[in-house]
Coordinates of N, CA, C and O in Angstrom, one line a residue:
M64 N 96.0 74.0 101.8 CA 95.9 75.4 101.3 C 94.7 75.4 100.3 O 94.6 74.5 99.5
I65 N 94.0 76.5 100.3 CA 92.9 76.7 99.3 C 93.4 77.7 98.3 O 94.0 78.8 98.7
Q66 N 93.1 77.4 97.0 CA 93.5 78.4 96.0 C 92.3 78.5 95.0 O 91.4 77.7 95.0
E67 N 92.3 79.7 94.3 CA 91.2 80.0 93.4 C 91.5 79.4 92.0 O 92.7 79.6 91.5
F68 N 90.6 78.7 91.4 CA 90.7 78.2 90.1 C 89.5 78.5 89.2 O 88.4 78.8 89.7
L69 N 89.7 78.5 87.9 CA 88.6 78.7 87.0 C 87.7 77.6 87.2 O 88.0 76.4 87.2
Y70 N 86.4 77.9 87.4 CA 85.3 76.9 87.6 C 84.6 76.7 86.3 O 84.4 75.6 85.8
S71 N 84.2 77.9 85.7 CA 83.5 77.8 84.4 C 83.6 79.1 83.7 O 83.9 80.1 84.3
K72 N 83.3 79.1 82.4 CA 83.2 80.3 81.6 C 82.3 80.2 80.4 O 82.1 79.1 79.9
I73 N 81.7 81.3 80.1 CA 80.9 81.4 78.9 C 81.8 82.2 78.0 O 82.1 83.4 78.3
H74 N 82.3 81.6 76.9 CA 83.3 82.2 76.0 C 82.8 83.0 74.8 O 82.1 82.4 74.0
R75 N 83.1 84.3 74.8 CA 82.8 85.2 73.7 C 81.3 85.3 73.4 O 80.8 85.2 72.3
A76 N 80.5 85.5 74.5 CA 79.1 85.8 74.4 C 79.0 87.2 73.8 O 79.8 88.1 74.0
T77 N 77.9 87.5 73.2 CA 77.6 88.8 72.6 C 76.7 89.6 73.5 O 75.6 89.1 73.9
V78 N 77.1 90.8 73.9 CA 76.2 91.6 74.8 C 75.0 92.0 74.0 O 75.1 92.6 72.9
T79 N 73.8 91.7 74.5 CA 72.6 92.0 73.8 C 72.0 93.4 74.3 O 71.2 93.9 73.5
D80 N 72.3 93.8 75.5 CA 71.8 95.1 76.0 C 72.7 95.6 77.1 O 73.4 94.8 77.7
A81 N 72.5 96.9 77.4 CA 73.2 97.5 78.5 C 72.2 98.5 79.1 O 71.8 99.5 78.5
N82 N 71.8 98.2 80.3 CA 70.7 98.9 81.0 C 71.2 99.7 82.1 O 71.3 99.2 83.2
L83 N 71.5 101.0 81.9 CA 72.0 101.8 83.0 C 71.1 102.0 84.1 O 71.5 102.1 85.3
N84 N 69.8 102.0 83.8 CA 68.8 102.3 84.9 C 68.3 101.1 85.6 O 67.1 100.8 85.7
Y85 N 69.2 100.3 86.1 CA 68.9 99.1 86.8 C 69.9 99.1 88.0 O 71.0 99.6 87.9
V86 N 69.5 98.3 89.0 CA 70.4 98.4 90.2 C 71.8 97.8 90.0 O 72.7 98.3 90.7
G87 N 72.0 96.9 89.2 CA 73.3 96.4 88.9 C 73.3 94.9 88.5 O 72.2 94.3 88.6
S88 N 74.3 94.3 88.1 CA 74.4 92.9 87.8 C 74.6 92.7 86.3 O 74.7 93.6 85.5
I89 N 74.6 91.4 86.0 CA 74.5 90.9 84.6 C 73.3 89.9 84.5 O 73.2 89.0 85.3
T90 N 72.5 90.1 83.5 CA 71.4 89.2 83.2 C 71.9 88.2 82.2 O 72.4 88.6 81.1
I91 N 71.8 86.9 82.5 CA 72.3 85.9 81.6 C 71.2 84.9 81.3 O 70.5 84.4 82.3
D92 N 71.0 84.5 80.1 CA 70.1 83.5 79.6 C 70.3 82.3 80.6 O 71.4 81.8 80.8
E93 N 69.2 81.8 81.2 CA 69.2 80.8 82.2 C 69.8 79.5 81.6 O 70.5 78.7 82.3
A94 N 69.6 79.2 80.3 CA 70.1 78.0 79.7 C 71.7 78.1 79.7 O 72.3 77.0 79.9
L95 N 72.2 79.2 79.4 CA 73.7 79.4 79.5 C 74.2 79.3 80.9 O 75.2 78.7 81.1
M96 N 73.5 79.9 81.8 CA 73.9 79.7 83.3 C 73.9 78.3 83.6 O 74.9 77.8 84.3
N97 N 72.9 77.5 83.3 CA 72.9 76.1 83.6 C 74.1 75.3 83.0 O 74.7 74.5 83.6
A98 N 74.3 75.6 81.7 CA 75.4 74.9 81.0 C 76.7 75.2 81.6 O 77.6 74.3 81.7
A99 N 76.9 76.4 82.2 CA 78.2 76.8 82.8 C 78.2 76.6 84.3 O 79.2 77.0 84.9
H100 N 77.2 76.1 84.8 CA 77.1 75.8 86.3 C 77.2 77.1 87.1 O 77.9 77.1 88.1
I101 N 76.6 78.2 86.6 CA 76.6 79.5 87.2 C 75.3 79.7 87.9 O 74.3 79.4 87.3
K102 N 75.3 80.1 89.2 CA 74.1 80.2 89.9 C 73.7 81.7 90.0 O 74.5 82.6 89.9
E103 N 72.4 81.9 90.2 CA 71.9 83.3 90.4 C 72.5 83.8 91.6 O 72.6 83.1 92.6
W104 N 72.8 85.1 91.6 CA 73.5 85.9 92.6 C 75.0 85.6 92.8 O 75.6 86.2 93.6
Q105 N 75.5 84.7 92.0 CA 76.9 84.3 92.1 C 77.8 85.5 91.5 O 77.4 86.1 90.6
K106 N 78.9 85.7 92.1 CA 79.9 86.7 91.7 C 80.6 86.1 90.4 O 81.0 85.0 90.4
V107 N 80.8 87.0 89.4 CA 81.5 86.6 88.2 C 82.4 87.7 87.7 O 82.1 88.9 88.1
D108 N 83.4 87.4 87.0 CA 84.2 88.4 86.3 C 83.7 88.5 84.9 O 83.3 87.5 84.2
I109 N 83.7 89.7 84.4 CA 83.3 90.0 83.0 C 84.5 90.6 82.3 O 85.1 91.6 82.8
L110 N 84.9 90.0 81.2 CA 86.1 90.5 80.4 C 85.5 90.9 79.0 O 85.0 90.1 78.3
D111 N 85.6 92.2 78.7 CA 85.1 92.7 77.4 C 86.3 92.6 76.4 O 87.3 93.2 76.5
V112 N 86.1 91.7 75.4 CA 87.1 91.5 74.4 C 87.3 92.7 73.5 O 88.4 93.0 73.1
N113 N 86.3 93.5 73.3 CA 86.4 94.7 72.4 C 87.1 95.8 73.0 O 87.9 96.5 72.3
N114 N 86.9 96.1 74.3 CA 87.6 97.3 74.9 C 88.6 97.0 76.0 O 89.1 97.9 76.5
G115 N 88.7 95.7 76.4 CA 89.7 95.4 77.4 C 89.2 95.6 78.8 O 90.0 95.3 79.8
E116 N 88.0 96.0 79.1 CA 87.4 96.2 80.4 C 87.4 94.8 81.1 O 87.0 93.8 80.5
R117 N 87.7 94.8 82.4 CA 87.6 93.7 83.3 C 86.9 94.1 84.6 O 87.4 95.0 85.2
F118 N 85.8 93.5 84.9 CA 85.1 93.9 86.2 C 84.3 92.8 86.7 O 84.1 91.8 86.1
Q119 N 83.9 92.9 88.0 CA 83.1 91.9 88.7 C 81.7 92.4 88.9 O 81.5 93.6 89.0
T120 N 80.8 91.5 88.9 CA 79.4 91.8 89.2 C 78.7 90.5 89.6 O 79.4 89.5 89.8
Y121 N 77.4 90.5 89.8 CA 76.7 89.3 90.2 C 75.7 89.0 89.1 O 75.3 89.8 88.3
V122 N 75.2 87.7 89.1 CA 74.3 87.2 88.0 C 72.9 87.2 88.5 O 72.5 86.8 89.6
I123 N 72.0 87.6 87.5 CA 70.6 87.3 87.7 C 70.1 86.5 86.4 O 70.7 86.7 85.4
K124 N 69.1 85.7 86.6 CA 68.6 84.9 85.6 C 67.8 85.6 84.5 O 67.0 86.5 84.8
G125 N 68.1 85.3 83.3 CA 67.4 85.8 82.1 C 66.5 84.7 81.6 O 66.6 83.5 81.9
E126 N 65.6 85.1 80.7 CA 64.7 84.1 80.1 C 65.5 83.0 79.4 O 66.4 83.2 78.6
P127 N 65.1 81.7 79.7 CA 65.9 80.6 79.1 C 65.8 80.6 77.6 O 64.8 80.9 77.0
N128 N 66.9 80.3 76.9 CA 67.0 80.2 75.5 C 66.8 81.6 74.8 O 66.5 81.6 73.6
S129 N 66.9 82.7 75.5 CA 66.6 84.0 74.9 C 67.9 84.6 74.3 O 67.9 85.5 73.5
G130 N 69.1 84.0 74.7 CA 70.4 84.6 74.3 C 70.7 85.9 75.0 O 71.7 86.5 74.7
C131 N 70.0 86.2 76.1 CA 70.2 87.5 76.8 C 71.5 87.5 77.5 O 71.8 86.7 78.3
I132 N 72.3 88.6 77.2 CA 73.5 88.9 78.0 C 73.4 90.4 78.1 O 73.7 91.2 77.2
C133 N 72.9 90.9 79.3 CA 72.6 92.3 79.5 C 73.3 92.8 80.8 O 73.2 92.2 81.8
L134 N 74.2 93.8 80.6 CA 74.9 94.4 81.7 C 74.0 95.5 82.2 O 73.5 96.3 81.5
N135 N 73.9 95.5 83.6 CA 72.9 96.4 84.2 C 73.7 97.4 85.2 O 74.7 97.1 85.7
G136 N 73.0 98.5 85.4 CA 73.6 99.5 86.4 C 74.9 100.1 85.9 O 75.1 100.3 84.7
A137 N 75.8 100.3 86.8 CA 77.1 100.9 86.5 C 77.9 100.1 85.5 O 78.6 100.6 84.6
A138 N 77.7 98.8 85.5 CA 78.4 97.9 84.5 C 78.0 98.2 83.1 O 78.8 98.0 82.1
A139 N 76.8 98.8 82.9 CA 76.4 99.1 81.5 C 77.3 100.2 80.9 O 77.3 100.2 79.6
R140 N 78.0 100.9 81.7 CA 78.9 101.9 81.1 C 80.2 101.3 80.6 O 81.0 102.0 79.9
K141 N 80.5 100.1 80.9 CA 81.7 99.4 80.5 C 81.6 98.6 79.2 O 82.6 98.1 78.8
V142 N 80.4 98.5 78.7 CA 80.2 97.6 77.5 C 79.3 98.3 76.5 O 78.6 99.3 76.9
Q143 N 79.2 97.8 75.3 CA 78.3 98.3 74.3 C 77.6 97.0 73.8 O 78.2 96.0 73.6
P144 N 76.3 97.1 73.5 CA 75.6 96.0 72.8 C 76.5 95.6 71.5 O 76.9 96.5 70.8
G145 N 76.6 94.3 71.4 CA 77.4 93.8 70.3 C 78.8 93.4 70.7 O 79.5 92.7 70.0
D146 N 79.3 94.0 71.8 CA 80.6 93.6 72.3 C 80.7 92.1 72.7 O 79.7 91.5 73.1
K147 N 81.8 91.5 72.5 CA 82.1 90.1 72.9 C 82.6 90.1 74.3 O 83.6 90.9 74.6
V148 N 82.1 89.3 75.2 CA 82.5 89.2 76.5 C 82.8 87.7 76.9 O 82.2 86.8 76.3
I149 N 83.7 87.6 77.9 CA 83.9 86.3 78.5 C 83.4 86.4 80.0 O 83.8 87.3 80.7
I150 N 82.6 85.5 80.4 CA 82.0 85.5 81.7 C 82.6 84.4 82.5 O 82.5 83.2 82.1
I151 N 83.3 84.7 83.6 CA 84.1 83.7 84.3 C 83.6 83.5 85.7 O 83.4 84.5 86.4
S152 N 83.5 82.3 86.2 CA 83.3 82.0 87.6 C 84.5 81.2 88.1 O 85.2 80.5 87.3
Y153 N 84.7 81.3 89.4 CA 85.8 80.6 90.0 C 85.4 79.7 91.2 O 84.3 79.8 91.7
A154 N 86.3 78.8 91.6 CA 86.0 77.9 92.7 C 87.2 77.9 93.6 O 88.4 78.0 93.1
S155 N 87.0 77.8 94.9 CA 88.1 77.7 95.9 C 88.3 76.2 96.1 O 87.4 75.5 96.5
L156 N 89.5 75.7 95.7 CA 89.8 74.3 95.8 C 91.0 74.0 96.7 O 91.9 74.8 96.7
T157 N 90.9 72.8 97.3 CA 92.1 72.3 98.0 C 93.1 71.8 97.0 O 92.7 71.5 95.8
E158 N 94.3 71.5 97.5 CA 95.3 70.9 96.7 C 94.8 69.6 96.0 O 95.0 69.4 94.8
E159 N 94.1 68.7 96.8 CA 93.6 67.5 96.3 C 92.5 67.7 95.3 O 92.6 67.0 94.2
E160 N 91.6 68.6 95.5 CA 90.5 68.9 94.6 C 91.1 69.4 93.3 O 90.6 69.1 92.2
S161 N 92.1 70.2 93.3 CA 92.7 70.8 92.1 C 93.3 69.8 91.2 O 93.4 70.0 90.0
K162 N 93.7 68.6 91.7 CA 94.3 67.6 90.9 C 93.4 67.0 89.9 O 93.8 66.5 88.9
T163 N 92.1 67.0 90.2 CA 91.1 66.3 89.4 C 90.1 67.3 88.7 O 89.2 66.9 87.9
H164 N 90.2 68.6 89.1 CA 89.2 69.6 88.6 C 89.5 69.9 87.1 O 90.6 70.1 86.7
T165 N 88.4 69.9 86.4 CA 88.4 70.4 85.0 C 87.3 71.4 84.9 O 86.1 71.2 85.2
P166 N 87.7 72.6 84.4 CA 86.6 73.7 84.3 C 85.7 73.4 83.1 O 86.0 72.7 82.2
T167 N 84.5 74.0 83.3 CA 83.5 73.9 82.2 C 83.6 75.1 81.3 O 83.6 76.2 81.8
V168 N 83.7 74.9 80.0 CA 83.8 76.0 79.0 C 82.6 75.9 78.1 O 82.5 74.9 77.4
V169 N 81.8 76.9 78.1 CA 80.7 77.0 77.2 C 81.0 78.0 76.1 O 81.2 79.1 76.3
I170 N 81.0 77.5 74.9 CA 81.3 78.3 73.7 C 80.0 78.6 73.0 O 79.2 77.7 72.8
V171 N 79.8 79.9 72.7 CA 78.6 80.3 72.0 C 78.8 80.9 70.7 O 79.9 81.4 70.4
D172 N 77.8 80.9 69.9 CA 77.9 81.6 68.6 C 77.5 83.1 68.7 O 77.3 83.6 69.8
D173 N 77.4 83.8 67.6 CA 77.1 85.2 67.7 C 75.7 85.6 68.2 O 75.4 86.7 68.6
N174 N 74.8 84.5 68.3 CA 73.5 84.7 68.9 C 73.4 84.1 70.3 O 72.3 83.9 70.8
N175 N 74.5 83.8 70.9 CA 74.6 83.3 72.2 C 73.9 81.9 72.3 O 73.4 81.5 73.4
K176 N 74.0 81.1 71.3 CA 73.5 79.8 71.3 C 74.8 78.9 71.5 O 75.8 79.1 70.8
I177 N 74.6 77.8 72.3 CA 75.8 76.9 72.5 C 76.1 76.2 71.3 O 75.3 75.6 70.6
V178 N 77.4 76.2 71.0 CA 77.9 75.4 69.8 C 78.6 74.1 70.2 O 79.0 74.0 71.3

């Protein structure tokens, strides 16, 4: 049996921008993507700590070490710059894989730098 498990998350990142006039997605600092093992175009869940919104979108790379966390397109209506968000990716694992799997958790400060 295959089940979904937490693969990684970027915990309590600060939204730096919300760009309504873009096709869609979330732009994430490439250094944060690499630390969380998140790939460009990958589907992620976004959880807004400030307003309780939970939604899915896909990832595009932002400038490395820029601290960029920008919600684009329709998702821009669900957040405000300054909001804290949790960005979550998942993996489909077999029973055997799940026994040894440990998710990656990237904790960031208010400027989206890894702590």
